[in-house]
Amino acid sequence: TKEIGEQLQVEKGDKILDIGSGIGGPAFYLAGNFGAYVTGVELSANMYNLSLERLERQNEEIKSRVELINADVCSLDYPEGTFDIVHTRDTFLHISDKAKLLELTRKWLKPGGLFLITDYCRGDKALWDQAYTEYVELRQYTLHTVEEYCELLRGA
């Protein structure tokens, strides 16, 4: 998170949307170390509840700079240009309608805003064995190739 904050050149007062905020670690770090205002959105009620418990243990500055939301990010509606930075780390595989989320991300970012995504990509499905295919299906992962991600990004 430190490297990401530095590479994105996060500045005090930046508004950041953290999609798939988990138990809150990056949100707390970016708020506490860079002075950003972070909105963390987490779909999992369990992870969200853990993040609330962890937020209560933070100092007042971090508490005032972090908002945690338990929701499907695609169901949210923010005004155009709300965020300076949107980031999602290893979360897109859980989102079936990636095109919609990319469209929303583009809307929510300020002009010149930054979007960081890290995620798992897949190779040729013809090379998957049965066990791996079942693993992906059981977890309802939506995996794409690098080229498919590029097409999604170009279309946003």
PDB file of N, CA, C and O in Angstrom, residues 20 88-95 98 116-125 128 132 135-136 139-150 152-153:
ATOM      1  N   GLY A  20     -13.629  -3.160  -2.962  1.00  0.00           N
ATOM      2  CA  GLY A  20     -13.197  -4.425  -2.373  1.00  0.00           C
ATOM      3  C   GLY A  20     -12.238  -4.148  -1.235  1.00  0.00           C
ATOM      4  O   GLY A  20     -11.133  -4.663  -1.184  1.00  0.00           O
ATOM      5  N   THR A  88      -8.704  -0.839  -7.022  1.00  0.00           N
ATOM      6  CA  THR A  88      -9.251  -2.133  -6.658  1.00  0.00           C
ATOM      7  C   THR A  88      -8.139  -3.150  -6.798  1.00  0.00           C
ATOM      8  O   THR A  88      -7.465  -3.206  -7.818  1.00  0.00           O
ATOM      9  N   ARG A  89      -7.927  -3.871  -5.761  1.00  0.00           N
ATOM     10  CA  ARG A  89      -6.823  -4.831  -5.745  1.00  0.00           C
ATOM     11  C   ARG A  89      -7.373  -6.238  -5.562  1.00  0.00           C
ATOM     12  O   ARG A  89      -7.948  -6.563  -4.533  1.00  0.00           O
ATOM     13  N   ASP A  90      -7.184  -7.041  -6.609  1.00  0.00           N
ATOM     14  CA  ASP A  90      -7.553  -8.460  -6.582  1.00  0.00           C
ATOM     15  C   ASP A  90      -9.030  -8.660  -6.241  1.00  0.00           C
ATOM     16  O   ASP A  90      -9.382  -9.563  -5.486  1.00  0.00           O
ATOM     17  N   THR A  91      -9.872  -7.796  -6.784  1.00  0.00           N
ATOM     18  CA  THR A  91     -11.302  -7.847  -6.514  1.00  0.00           C
ATOM     19  C   THR A  91     -12.129  -8.068  -7.774  1.00  0.00           C
ATOM     20  O   THR A  91     -13.206  -8.641  -7.712  1.00  0.00           O
ATOM     21  N   PHE A  92     -11.636  -7.649  -8.910  1.00  0.00           N
ATOM     22  CA  PHE A  92     -12.434  -7.713 -10.132  1.00  0.00           C
ATOM     23  C   PHE A  92     -12.870  -9.137 -10.480  1.00  0.00           C
ATOM     24  O   PHE A  92     -13.895  -9.320 -11.115  1.00  0.00           O
ATOM     25  N   LEU A  93     -12.106 -10.142 -10.084  1.00  0.00           N
ATOM     26  CA  LEU A  93     -12.503 -11.508 -10.392  1.00  0.00           C
ATOM     27  C   LEU A  93     -13.830 -11.866  -9.751  1.00  0.00           C
ATOM     28  O   LEU A  93     -14.515 -12.782 -10.192  1.00  0.00           O
ATOM     29  N   HIS A  94     -14.245 -11.126  -8.737  1.00  0.00           N
ATOM     30  CA  HIS A  94     -15.514 -11.383  -8.053  1.00  0.00           C
ATOM     31  C   HIS A  94     -16.677 -10.618  -8.683  1.00  0.00           C
ATOM     32  O   HIS A  94     -17.824 -10.796  -8.267  1.00  0.00           O
ATOM     33  N   ILE A  95     -16.401  -9.768  -9.638  1.00  0.00           N
ATOM     34  CA  ILE A  95     -17.428  -8.909 -10.234  1.00  0.00           C
ATOM     35  C   ILE A  95     -17.769  -9.435 -11.619  1.00  0.00           C
ATOM     36  O   ILE A  95     -16.912  -9.464 -12.505  1.00  0.00           O
ATOM     37  N   LYS A  98     -18.081  -6.558 -15.261  1.00  0.00           N
ATOM     38  CA  LYS A  98     -16.905  -5.692 -15.215  1.00  0.00           C
ATOM     39  C   LYS A  98     -17.095  -4.440 -16.073  1.00  0.00           C
ATOM     40  O   LYS A  98     -16.652  -3.355 -15.707  1.00  0.00           O
ATOM     41  N   LEU A 116      -6.383   2.446 -10.615  1.00  0.00           N
ATOM     42  CA  LEU A 116      -5.443   1.342 -10.450  1.00  0.00           C
ATOM     43  C   LEU A 116      -6.231   0.065 -10.238  1.00  0.00           C
ATOM     44  O   LEU A 116      -7.103  -0.005  -9.365  1.00  0.00           O
ATOM     45  N   ILE A 117      -5.925  -0.927 -11.033  1.00  0.00           N
ATOM     46  CA  ILE A 117      -6.549  -2.232 -10.877  1.00  0.00           C
ATOM     47  C   ILE A 117      -5.453  -3.286 -10.887  1.00  0.00           C
ATOM     48  O   ILE A 117      -4.561  -3.253 -11.720  1.00  0.00           O
ATOM     49  N   THR A 118      -5.518  -4.168  -9.913  1.00  0.00           N
ATOM     50  CA  THR A 118      -4.719  -5.386  -9.964  1.00  0.00           C
ATOM     51  C   THR A 118      -5.719  -6.523  -9.867  1.00  0.00           C
ATOM     52  O   THR A 118      -6.719  -6.420  -9.155  1.00  0.00           O
ATOM     53  N   ASP A 119      -5.484  -7.550 -10.617  1.00  0.00           N
ATOM     54  CA  ASP A 119      -6.413  -8.672 -10.602  1.00  0.00           C
ATOM     55  C   ASP A 119      -5.743  -9.906 -11.172  1.00  0.00           C
ATOM     56  O   ASP A 119      -4.671  -9.833 -11.763  1.00  0.00           O
ATOM     57  N   TYR A 120      -6.413 -11.008 -11.016  1.00  0.00           N
ATOM     58  CA  TYR A 120      -5.953 -12.260 -11.578  1.00  0.00           C
ATOM     59  C   TYR A 120      -6.465 -12.366 -13.005  1.00  0.00           C
ATOM     60  O   TYR A 120      -7.614 -12.040 -13.287  1.00  0.00           O
ATOM     61  N   CYS A 121      -5.607 -12.789 -13.902  1.00  0.00           N
ATOM     62  CA  CYS A 121      -5.989 -13.029 -15.281  1.00  0.00           C
ATOM     63  C   CYS A 121      -5.873 -14.525 -15.550  1.00  0.00           C
ATOM     64  O   CYS A 121      -5.293 -15.267 -14.763  1.00  0.00           O
ATOM     65  N   ARG A 122      -6.416 -14.934 -16.658  1.00  0.00           N
ATOM     66  CA  ARG A 122      -6.375 -16.356 -16.990  1.00  0.00           C
ATOM     67  C   ARG A 122      -5.705 -16.568 -18.334  1.00  0.00           C
ATOM     68  O   ARG A 122      -5.626 -15.667 -19.158  1.00  0.00           O
ATOM     69  N   GLY A 123      -5.268 -17.782 -18.518  1.00  0.00           N
ATOM     70  CA  GLY A 123      -4.755 -18.202 -19.812  1.00  0.00           C
ATOM     71  C   GLY A 123      -5.866 -18.892 -20.591  1.00  0.00           C
ATOM     72  O   GLY A 123      -7.048 -18.760 -20.274  1.00  0.00           O
ATOM     73  N   ASP A 124      -5.482 -19.650 -21.562  1.00  0.00           N
ATOM     74  CA  ASP A 124      -6.410 -20.362 -22.431  1.00  0.00           C
ATOM     75  C   ASP A 124      -7.201 -21.403 -21.639  1.00  0.00           C
ATOM     76  O   ASP A 124      -6.619 -22.301 -21.023  1.00  0.00           O
ATOM     77  N   LYS A 125      -8.522 -21.287 -21.655  1.00  0.00           N
ATOM     78  CA  LYS A 125      -9.370 -22.229 -20.915  1.00  0.00           C
ATOM     79  C   LYS A 125      -9.205 -23.658 -21.401  1.00  0.00           C
ATOM     80  O   LYS A 125      -9.434 -24.601 -20.647  1.00  0.00           O
ATOM     81  N   TRP A 128      -7.126 -25.676 -19.090  1.00  0.00           N
ATOM     82  CA  TRP A 128      -7.552 -25.918 -17.718  1.00  0.00           C
ATOM     83  C   TRP A 128      -7.917 -27.391 -17.552  1.00  0.00           C
ATOM     84  O   TRP A 128      -8.587 -27.977 -18.401  1.00  0.00           O
ATOM     85  N   TYR A 132      -9.389 -27.545 -11.839  1.00  0.00           N
ATOM     86  CA  TYR A 132      -9.285 -26.092 -11.822  1.00  0.00           C
ATOM     87  C   TYR A 132     -10.576 -25.447 -12.319  1.00  0.00           C
ATOM     88  O   TYR A 132     -11.039 -24.451 -11.757  1.00  0.00           O
ATOM     89  N   TYR A 135     -12.954 -25.519  -9.520  1.00  0.00           N
ATOM     90  CA  TYR A 135     -12.523 -24.552  -8.503  1.00  0.00           C
ATOM     91  C   TYR A 135     -13.015 -23.149  -8.862  1.00  0.00           C
ATOM     92  O   TYR A 135     -13.594 -22.443  -8.036  1.00  0.00           O
ATOM     93  N   VAL A 136     -12.797 -22.737 -10.098  1.00  0.00           N
ATOM     94  CA  VAL A 136     -13.203 -21.406 -10.558  1.00  0.00           C
ATOM     95  C   VAL A 136     -14.725 -21.269 -10.533  1.00  0.00           C
ATOM     96  O   VAL A 136     -15.262 -20.266 -10.066  1.00  0.00           O
ATOM     97  N   ARG A 139     -16.222 -21.019  -6.910  1.00  0.00           N
ATOM     98  CA  ARG A 139     -16.002 -19.701  -6.306  1.00  0.00           C
ATOM     99  C   ARG A 139     -16.637 -18.567  -7.094  1.00  0.00           C
ATOM    100  O   ARG A 139     -16.578 -17.422  -6.701  1.00  0.00           O
ATOM    101  N   GLN A 140     -17.230 -18.903  -8.218  1.00  0.00           N
ATOM    102  CA  GLN A 140     -17.905 -17.933  -9.095  1.00  0.00           C
ATOM    103  C   GLN A 140     -16.976 -16.804  -9.534  1.00  0.00           C
ATOM    104  O   GLN A 140     -17.383 -15.653  -9.660  1.00  0.00           O
ATOM    105  N   TYR A 141     -15.719 -17.154  -9.783  1.00  0.00           N
ATOM    106  CA  TYR A 141     -14.765 -16.177 -10.292  1.00  0.00           C
ATOM    107  C   TYR A 141     -15.089 -15.883 -11.756  1.00  0.00           C
ATOM    108  O   TYR A 141     -15.461 -16.781 -12.511  1.00  0.00           O
ATOM    109  N   THR A 142     -14.921 -14.646 -12.141  1.00  0.00           N
ATOM    110  CA  THR A 142     -15.062 -14.250 -13.540  1.00  0.00           C
ATOM    111  C   THR A 142     -13.691 -13.805 -14.001  1.00  0.00           C
ATOM    112  O   THR A 142     -13.277 -12.674 -13.748  1.00  0.00           O
ATOM    113  N   LEU A 143     -12.970 -14.726 -14.619  1.00  0.00           N
ATOM    114  CA  LEU A 143     -11.588 -14.470 -15.023  1.00  0.00           C
ATOM    115  C   LEU A 143     -11.515 -14.146 -16.508  1.00  0.00           C
ATOM    116  O   LEU A 143     -12.226 -14.732 -17.313  1.00  0.00           O
ATOM    117  N   HIS A 144     -10.641 -13.208 -16.852  1.00  0.00           N
ATOM    118  CA  HIS A 144     -10.436 -12.806 -18.240  1.00  0.00           C
ATOM    119  C   HIS A 144      -8.961 -12.897 -18.585  1.00  0.00           C
ATOM    120  O   HIS A 144      -8.098 -12.860 -17.702  1.00  0.00           O
ATOM    121  N   THR A 145      -8.684 -12.947 -19.868  1.00  0.00           N
ATOM    122  CA  THR A 145      -7.304 -12.869 -20.323  1.00  0.00           C
ATOM    123  C   THR A 145      -6.863 -11.407 -20.264  1.00  0.00           C
ATOM    124  O   THR A 145      -7.694 -10.497 -20.137  1.00  0.00           O
ATOM    125  N   VAL A 146      -5.585 -11.181 -20.398  1.00  0.00           N
ATOM    126  CA  VAL A 146      -5.072  -9.811 -20.408  1.00  0.00           C
ATOM    127  C   VAL A 146      -5.696  -9.044 -21.571  1.00  0.00           C
ATOM    128  O   VAL A 146      -6.129  -7.896 -21.417  1.00  0.00           O
ATOM    129  N   GLU A 147      -5.788  -9.670 -22.730  1.00  0.00           N
ATOM    130  CA  GLU A 147      -6.371  -8.993 -23.891  1.00  0.00           C
ATOM    131  C   GLU A 147      -7.841  -8.651 -23.656  1.00  0.00           C
ATOM    132  O   GLU A 147      -8.310  -7.579 -24.040  1.00  0.00           O
ATOM    133  N   GLU A 148      -8.581  -9.547 -23.022  1.00  0.00           N
ATOM    134  CA  GLU A 148      -9.989  -9.262 -22.712  1.00  0.00           C
ATOM    135  C   GLU A 148     -10.102  -8.066 -21.760  1.00  0.00           C
ATOM    136  O   GLU A 148     -10.995  -7.223 -21.915  1.00  0.00           O
ATOM    137  N   TYR A 149      -9.211  -7.986 -20.789  1.00  0.00           N
ATOM    138  CA  TYR A 149      -9.201  -6.816 -19.900  1.00  0.00           C
ATOM    139  C   TYR A 149      -8.906  -5.539 -20.674  1.00  0.00           C
ATOM    140  O   TYR A 149      -9.531  -4.501 -20.460  1.00  0.00           O
ATOM    141  N   CYS A 150      -7.969  -5.621 -21.584  1.00  0.00           N
ATOM    142  CA  CYS A 150      -7.644  -4.444 -22.394  1.00  0.00           C
ATOM    143  C   CYS A 150      -8.867  -3.978 -23.188  1.00  0.00           C
ATOM    144  O   CYS A 150      -9.136  -2.780 -23.275  1.00  0.00           O
ATOM    145  N   LEU A 152     -12.025  -4.476 -22.385  1.00  0.00           N
ATOM    146  CA  LEU A 152     -12.961  -3.890 -21.436  1.00  0.00           C
ATOM    147  C   LEU A 152     -12.571  -2.450 -21.102  1.00  0.00           C
ATOM    148  O   LEU A 152     -13.425  -1.556 -21.038  1.00  0.00           O
ATOM    149  N   LEU A 153     -11.294  -2.235 -20.865  1.00  0.00           N
ATOM    150  CA  LEU A 153     -10.809  -0.899 -20.532  1.00  0.00           C
ATOM    151  C   LEU A 153     -10.983   0.069 -21.685  1.00  0.00           C
ATOM    152  O   LEU A 153     -11.372   1.215 -21.499  1.00  0.00           O
TER     153      LEU A 153
END
